[in-house]
Coordinates of C-alpha atoms and ligand atoms in Angstrom, one line a residue:
M1 CA -41.6 -0.8 66.3
N2 CA -38.9 -3.3 66.2
F3 CA -40.7 -5.1 63.5
Q4 CA -40.8 -1.8 61.4
I5 CA -37.1 -1.3 61.9
L6 CA -36.5 -4.8 60.8
Q7 CA -38.7 -4.5 57.8
S8 CA -37.0 -1.3 56.6
A9 CA -33.6 -3.0 57.1
E10 CA -34.7 -5.8 55.0
D11 CA -36.0 -3.4 52.3
E12 CA -32.7 -1.5 52.4
M13 CA -30.8 -4.8 51.9
K14 CA -33.0 -5.8 49.0
R15 CA -32.4 -2.4 47.3
T16 CA -28.6 -2.7 47.8
I17 CA -28.6 -6.3 46.4
S18 CA -30.6 -5.3 43.4
G19 CA -28.3 -2.3 43.1
I20 CA -25.3 -4.6 43.1
G21 CA -27.1 -6.8 40.5
F22 CA -27.6 -3.9 38.3
V23 CA -24.0 -2.8 38.5
V24 CA -22.9 -6.4 37.8
A25 CA -25.3 -6.7 34.8
M26 CA -24.0 -3.4 33.4
C27 CA -20.4 -4.6 33.8
L28 CA -21.2 -7.8 31.9
L29 CA -22.9 -5.8 29.2
F30 CA -19.9 -3.5 28.9
I31 CA -17.6 -6.5 28.5
V32 CA -19.9 -8.2 25.9
V33 CA -20.5 -5.1 23.9
G34 CA -17.1 -3.3 24.4
G35 CA -14.9 -6.4 24.6
C36 CA -12.4 -6.8 27.4
G37 CA -9.1 -6.0 25.8
G38 CA -9.5 -2.5 24.4
K39 CA -8.2 0.6 26.2
S40 CA -11.3 2.7 26.0
G41 CA -14.0 0.1 25.0
G42 CA -15.5 3.1 23.0
A43 CA -18.4 2.4 20.7
L44 CA -17.5 1.0 17.2
K45 CA -18.2 3.2 14.2
K46 CA -20.9 2.3 11.7
E47 CA -18.3 2.6 8.9
Y48 CA -14.5 2.9 8.7
R49 CA -13.3 4.9 5.7
M50 CA -10.4 3.6 3.8
Q51 CA -8.3 5.7 1.3
V52 CA -7.4 3.9 -2.0
T53 CA -5.5 5.9 -4.7
V54 CA -6.7 4.0 -7.7
G55 CA -10.0 2.7 -9.1
P56 CA -11.8 -0.5 -8.1
T57 CA -11.0 -2.4 -11.3
T58 CA -7.2 -2.2 -10.7
Y59 CA -5.6 -5.2 -8.9
W60 CA -4.8 -2.7 -6.1
G61 CA -8.5 -1.7 -5.9
M62 CA -9.5 -5.4 -6.0
G63 CA -7.2 -6.0 -3.0
A64 CA -8.8 -3.2 -1.1
A65 CA -12.3 -4.6 -1.8
K66 CA -11.0 -8.0 -0.6
F67 CA -9.7 -6.6 2.6
A68 CA -13.2 -4.9 3.3
E69 CA -14.9 -8.3 2.5
L70 CA -12.6 -10.3 4.8
V71 CA -12.9 -7.7 7.7
K72 CA -16.7 -8.0 7.5
Q73 CA -16.6 -11.7 7.5
K74 CA -14.0 -12.2 10.2
T75 CA -15.6 -9.7 12.5
S76 CA -19.1 -11.1 11.8
G77 CA -20.2 -7.6 10.5
R78 CA -19.0 -5.8 13.6
I79 CA -16.4 -3.8 11.5
V80 CA -17.4 -2.4 8.1
V81 CA -14.6 -0.9 6.1
K82 CA -15.6 1.1 3.1
P83 CA -13.0 1.7 0.4
Y84 CA -13.1 5.2 -1.2
F85 CA -11.4 4.8 -4.5
G86 CA -9.5 7.3 -6.7
S87 CA -8.4 9.3 -3.6
Q88 CA -11.8 10.8 -3.3
L89 CA -11.5 11.5 0.4
L90 CA -8.4 13.6 -0.4
K91 CA -9.8 15.3 -3.5
G92 CA -7.2 13.6 -5.5
A93 CA -4.2 14.8 -3.4
Q94 CA -2.7 11.2 -3.0
L95 CA 0.3 12.5 -1.1
N96 CA -1.7 13.6 1.8
S97 CA -3.0 10.2 2.7
A98 CA -0.6 9.3 5.6
Q99 CA -1.1 12.7 7.2
M100 CA -4.9 12.3 7.1
V101 CA -4.8 8.8 8.6
A102 CA -2.4 9.8 11.3
E103 CA -4.6 12.7 12.3
G104 CA -7.7 10.4 12.3
A105 CA -9.6 12.3 9.5
I106 CA -9.5 9.0 7.6
D107 CA -9.6 5.7 9.5
C108 CA -7.3 3.6 7.3
A109 CA -5.5 3.2 3.9
F110 CA -4.6 0.6 1.4
E111 CA -1.8 2.8 0.2
S112 CA 1.4 3.0 -1.8
T113 CA 4.7 3.5 -0.1
I114 CA 5.3 6.4 -2.6
N115 CA 2.2 8.2 -1.3
T116 CA 3.1 7.5 2.3
A117 CA 6.7 8.7 1.9
P118 CA 6.0 12.4 2.6
M119 CA 5.4 11.3 6.2
I120 CA 7.7 8.3 6.3
P121 CA 10.8 9.3 4.3
E122 CA 12.3 5.8 4.9
M123 CA 9.8 4.6 2.3
N124 CA 11.8 6.3 -0.5
L125 CA 14.0 3.2 -0.1
F126 CA 11.9 1.5 -2.7
T127 CA 12.2 4.3 -5.2
L128 CA 16.0 4.5 -5.0
P129 CA 16.7 4.0 -8.7
F130 CA 17.8 0.4 -9.8
F131 CA 18.2 -0.6 -6.2
V132 CA 15.6 -3.2 -5.4
N133 CA 15.4 -4.8 -8.8
N134 CA 13.6 -8.2 -8.4
Y135 CA 10.8 -9.9 -6.3
E136 CA 13.3 -11.9 -4.3
N137 CA 15.0 -8.8 -3.0
L138 CA 11.8 -7.0 -2.4
D139 CA 10.5 -10.0 -0.3
K140 CA 13.7 -10.1 1.7
I141 CA 13.4 -6.4 2.6
E142 CA 9.8 -6.6 3.5
K143 CA 10.3 -9.6 5.8
G144 CA 13.7 -8.4 7.0
A145 CA 15.3 -5.8 9.2
A146 CA 14.7 -2.8 6.8
G147 CA 11.0 -3.7 6.6
G148 CA 10.8 -3.8 10.4
M149 CA 12.5 -0.4 10.7
I150 CA 10.0 1.1 8.4
F151 CA 7.0 -0.3 10.2
R152 CA 8.5 0.9 13.5
K153 CA 8.7 4.4 12.1
M154 CA 5.1 4.2 11.1
L155 CA 4.1 3.4 14.7
K156 CA 6.0 6.6 15.9
K157 CA 3.9 8.6 13.5
N158 CA 0.6 7.2 14.8
L159 CA 0.1 4.8 11.9
M160 CA -0.5 1.1 12.6
P161 CA 1.0 -1.1 9.8
L162 CA -1.0 -4.3 9.2
A163 CA 0.4 -5.9 6.1
W164 CA 2.3 -5.4 2.9
G165 CA 0.6 -5.3 -0.5
E166 CA 2.0 -4.5 -3.9
N167 CA 1.7 -2.2 -6.9
G168 CA 4.8 -3.6 -8.6
F169 CA 7.9 -2.7 -10.4
R170 CA 7.6 0.5 -12.3
Q171 CA 8.1 0.6 -16.0
L172 CA 8.2 3.5 -18.5
T173 CA 5.8 4.0 -21.3
N174 CA 5.6 6.8 -23.9
S175 CA 4.1 7.7 -27.3
K176 CA 7.3 9.1 -28.9
K177 CA 10.2 6.5 -29.1
A178 CA 11.7 3.2 -27.8
V179 CA 13.7 3.8 -24.7
G180 CA 16.8 1.6 -24.3
S181 CA 19.5 4.0 -23.0
P182 CA 19.7 7.4 -21.2
D183 CA 20.0 9.3 -24.4
D184 CA 16.5 8.2 -25.4
L185 CA 15.0 10.0 -22.4
K186 CA 16.3 13.5 -23.4
H187 CA 13.5 16.0 -23.3
L188 CA 10.8 13.3 -22.9
K189 CA 7.9 14.8 -21.0
V190 CA 7.1 12.2 -18.4
R191 CA 4.2 12.3 -15.9
V192 CA 5.4 11.4 -12.4
V193 CA 3.8 11.4 -9.0
G194 CA 4.6 14.7 -7.2
S195 CA 7.1 13.0 -4.8
P196 CA 10.5 14.9 -5.0
I197 CA 12.6 11.8 -5.5
F198 CA 10.8 11.2 -8.9
I199 CA 11.5 14.6 -10.1
D200 CA 15.2 14.2 -9.2
I201 CA 15.5 10.8 -10.9
F202 CA 13.9 11.9 -14.2
R203 CA 15.8 15.2 -14.3
A204 CA 19.0 13.3 -13.7
L205 CA 18.1 11.0 -16.6
G206 CA 17.7 14.1 -18.9
A207 CA 13.9 13.9 -19.1
D208 CA 11.4 16.6 -18.5
P209 CA 9.3 15.3 -15.5
V210 CA 5.8 16.8 -14.9
N211 CA 4.3 16.1 -11.5
M212 CA 0.6 15.3 -11.4
N213 CA -1.9 13.4 -9.3
W214 CA -3.0 10.1 -10.7
G215 CA -6.5 11.4 -10.9
D216 CA -5.4 13.8 -13.7
A217 CA -2.9 11.5 -15.3
V218 CA -5.2 9.6 -17.7
T219 CA -6.6 12.8 -19.1
A220 CA -3.1 14.1 -19.6
F221 CA -2.3 10.9 -21.6
Q222 CA -5.4 11.4 -23.7
Q223 CA -4.8 15.0 -24.4
K224 CA -1.0 14.3 -25.0
T225 CA 0.0 17.0 -22.6
V226 CA 2.7 14.5 -21.6
D227 CA 4.7 12.0 -23.7
G228 CA 5.0 9.3 -21.2
Q229 CA 4.5 8.0 -17.7
E230 CA 5.9 5.3 -15.3
N231 CA 3.7 2.7 -13.5
P232 CA 3.7 -1.0 -12.9
V233 CA 2.1 -3.6 -15.3
A234 CA -1.0 -3.8 -13.1
I235 CA -1.8 -0.2 -13.7
L236 CA -0.9 -0.3 -17.4
L237 CA -3.4 -3.1 -17.9
A238 CA -6.2 -1.3 -16.0
V239 CA -5.9 2.0 -17.9
Q240 CA -5.2 0.2 -21.3
I241 CA -2.0 2.2 -21.8
W242 CA -1.7 1.0 -25.3
Q243 CA -4.5 3.4 -26.2
Y244 CA -2.0 6.2 -25.6
H245 CA 1.5 4.8 -25.7
K246 CA 3.2 2.5 -28.1
Y247 CA 6.6 2.1 -26.3
A248 CA 7.2 0.4 -23.0
C249 CA 10.7 0.2 -21.4
F250 CA 10.9 -2.8 -18.8
W251 CA 13.7 -1.7 -16.6
N252 CA 12.4 -2.4 -13.0
Y253 CA 13.9 0.9 -12.0
A254 CA 11.8 1.3 -8.9
V255 CA 9.3 -0.7 -7.0
D256 CA 6.1 0.3 -5.3
P257 CA 5.0 -1.8 -2.3
L258 CA 1.7 -1.0 -0.7
V259 CA 0.9 -1.0 3.1
I260 CA -2.4 -1.5 4.7
Y261 CA -2.5 0.8 7.7
W262 CA -4.8 2.1 10.4
N263 CA -4.9 5.2 12.6
K264 CA -3.0 4.0 15.7
D265 CA -5.2 5.7 18.4
E266 CA -8.3 4.2 16.9
W267 CA -6.5 0.8 16.5
D268 CA -5.3 0.8 20.1
A269 CA -8.9 1.3 21.4
F270 CA -10.2 -1.8 19.5
P271 CA -10.8 -4.9 21.5
D272 CA -8.2 -7.6 21.1
D273 CA -10.4 -10.0 19.2
I274 CA -11.2 -7.3 16.6
K275 CA -7.5 -6.4 16.3
K276 CA -6.7 -10.0 15.6
Q277 CA -9.4 -10.4 13.0
I278 CA -8.6 -7.2 11.1
K279 CA -4.9 -8.0 11.1
Q280 CA -5.6 -11.4 9.7
A281 CA -7.8 -9.9 7.0
A282 CA -5.0 -7.5 6.1
I283 CA -2.5 -10.3 5.8
E284 CA -4.7 -12.4 3.6
A285 CA -5.9 -9.4 1.4
G286 CA -2.2 -8.4 1.1
E287 CA -1.2 -11.8 -0.1
F288 CA -4.1 -12.0 -2.5
E289 CA -3.4 -8.5 -4.0
K290 CA 0.3 -9.2 -4.3
A291 CA -0.4 -12.3 -6.2
L292 CA -2.8 -10.5 -8.6
C293 CA 0.0 -8.0 -9.4
R294 CA 2.6 -10.7 -9.9
A295 CA 0.5 -13.0 -11.9
G296 CA 2.2 -14.0 -15.1
L297 CA 5.4 -12.2 -14.1
D298 CA 6.8 -14.8 -11.7
G299 CA 6.3 -17.9 -13.7
D300 CA 3.3 -19.8 -12.5
T301 CA 3.8 -19.1 -8.8
S302 CA 1.2 -16.3 -8.3
I303 CA -1.3 -17.8 -10.8
N304 CA -1.3 -21.1 -8.8
L305 CA -1.4 -19.3 -5.4
L306 CA -4.5 -17.4 -6.6
K307 CA -6.2 -20.7 -7.7
K308 CA -5.3 -22.9 -4.7
K309 CA -5.6 -20.4 -1.9
F310 CA -8.1 -18.0 -3.1
H311 CA -10.0 -20.0 -5.7
Y312 CA -9.5 -17.3 -8.2
D313 CA -8.6 -18.1 -11.8
I314 CA -7.0 -14.8 -13.0
P315 CA -8.1 -14.0 -16.5
E316 CA -4.9 -12.2 -17.5
K317 CA -2.1 -14.8 -17.3
K318 CA 0.3 -13.3 -19.8
P319 CA 0.3 -9.5 -19.3
L320 CA 3.3 -8.8 -21.4
E321 CA 2.0 -10.8 -24.3
L322 CA -1.2 -8.8 -24.1
L323 CA 0.7 -5.5 -24.2
K324 CA 2.5 -6.8 -27.4
E325 CA -0.8 -8.1 -28.9
K326 CA -2.2 -4.6 -28.5
G327 CA 0.8 -3.2 -30.6
M328 CA 3.1 -2.1 -28.0
R329 CA 6.9 -2.3 -28.5
I330 CA 8.7 -3.5 -25.4
T331 CA 12.4 -2.8 -24.8
R332 CA 14.5 -4.4 -22.0
P333 CA 17.7 -2.6 -21.3
G334 CA 20.6 -5.0 -20.8
K335 CA 23.2 -5.0 -18.1
S336 CA 25.4 -2.4 -19.8
E337 CA 22.5 0.0 -20.5
I338 CA 21.3 -0.4 -16.8
E339 CA 24.9 0.5 -15.7
A340 CA 24.6 3.7 -17.9
F341 CA 21.3 4.6 -16.3
K342 CA 22.8 4.0 -12.9
K343 CA 25.8 6.2 -13.6
K344 CA 23.3 9.1 -14.5
V345 CA 21.4 8.7 -11.2
K346 CA 24.4 8.5 -8.9
P347 CA 23.7 12.0 -7.6
V348 CA 20.2 10.9 -6.7
M349 CA 21.5 8.1 -4.7
D350 CA 24.0 10.4 -2.9
K351 CA 21.2 12.8 -2.0
W352 CA 18.5 10.4 -1.0
I353 CA 20.3 7.8 1.0
P354 CA 20.9 10.2 3.9
I355 CA 17.3 11.3 3.7
I356 CA 16.1 7.6 3.9
G357 CA 18.7 7.0 6.6
E358 CA 22.0 5.2 6.2
D359 CA 20.8 2.6 8.8
V360 CA 17.7 1.6 6.8
Y361 CA 19.7 1.6 3.5
G362 CA 22.4 -0.6 5.2
A363 CA 19.8 -2.9 6.6
A364 CA 18.2 -3.3 3.2
L365 CA 21.5 -4.2 1.6
K366 CA 22.0 -6.9 4.2
D367 CA 18.5 -8.1 3.8
M368 CA 19.0 -8.5 0.1
L369 CA 22.2 -10.5 0.8
G370 CA 20.1 -12.9 2.8
N371 CA 21.7 -11.8 6.0
T372 CA 18.9 -10.0 7.9
G373 CA 21.3 -8.8 10.5
S374 CA 18.5 -9.0 13.0
P375 CA 17.2 -12.2 14.7
R376 CA 13.9 -10.3 15.6
R377 CA 11.9 -11.0 12.5
Ligands
LIG1 O1 0.3 7.9 -9.0 C1 0.8 6.8 -9.3 O2 1.6 6.8 -10.3 C2 0.4 5.6 -8.6 C3 -1.0 5.2 -9.0 O3 1.3 4.5 -9.0 C4 0.6 5.8 -7.2 O4 -0.3 6.0 -6.4 C5 2.0 5.9 -6.6

């Protein structure tokens, strides 16, 4: 009898020990599979969908592909990002991208600040006419206090900013006439992205702006339903703009940085090691993509960076020469003409600085002077 009691006590103990073993084993498995830093440790998706406005052959598209490749490599295939080019996840409605990522309908985006501005009005800073007019100023803002304020605003809207990329300084092209002063813009039908600041700028300049998604723009150039458009050199090359427009005005009137961003809830649930790897991939892809867009426009700097750091010998080293070879006539408004343009768009500045925020505008001015005004970044 005593022996039986002893026996069953021993059996009970064995069961308990194997039960504890089972629990320990499951915990270990959870830690290995789920990682130990994430909030939820939720299962990873098979594919993370990334919104990209333009096509895969643009420098912007190549940057997005690079990001996907680097993420796969750095996470040893645990995270697979798939770029969806030409705003296909949005049926072309490029201005909805931030909203869709914030809601989690799309996981992430390699997106223009212009297309993100409907949710983050501070991003209209880069479209303020003739404000950020060279690479040095742009870099100072991105690295400075204003850039930090914009990224913090994104966090508040459930968007996790990972790195800056670039589309470039926006230049005007058209099929009608050389543009060198405000008078030349009168009644010119210019395709612009449907962001209200663009309509305001071109109306103030006396042009006739027509808002249209990028997905419809090239057809509009082909069918001549518009006379002109404005986009950076990188896009002009990709769509071979010389097929439609003979005249280009290089006036750096606005700039178009890109941001690589992720839905913040989804981001927060990633294990720490994955966060680190994706962030690093974004920084490298952003650097690569920026250099593609600047190649041949900043002396040898970006061409050499691409060669040395990314082992990429960019085929197009003289983009402006190429436009000329293709028969385009390039005008570069001088200081006094730029002043005349600035005078015309003064009401646009007065209207949009309060929308962007006096604080962000002021911080950008300080950043450009080299005084970041904030020791934080
Ligand atoms: O629509 C445009 O003009 C483009 C491609 O430059 C943007 O996505 C802002």
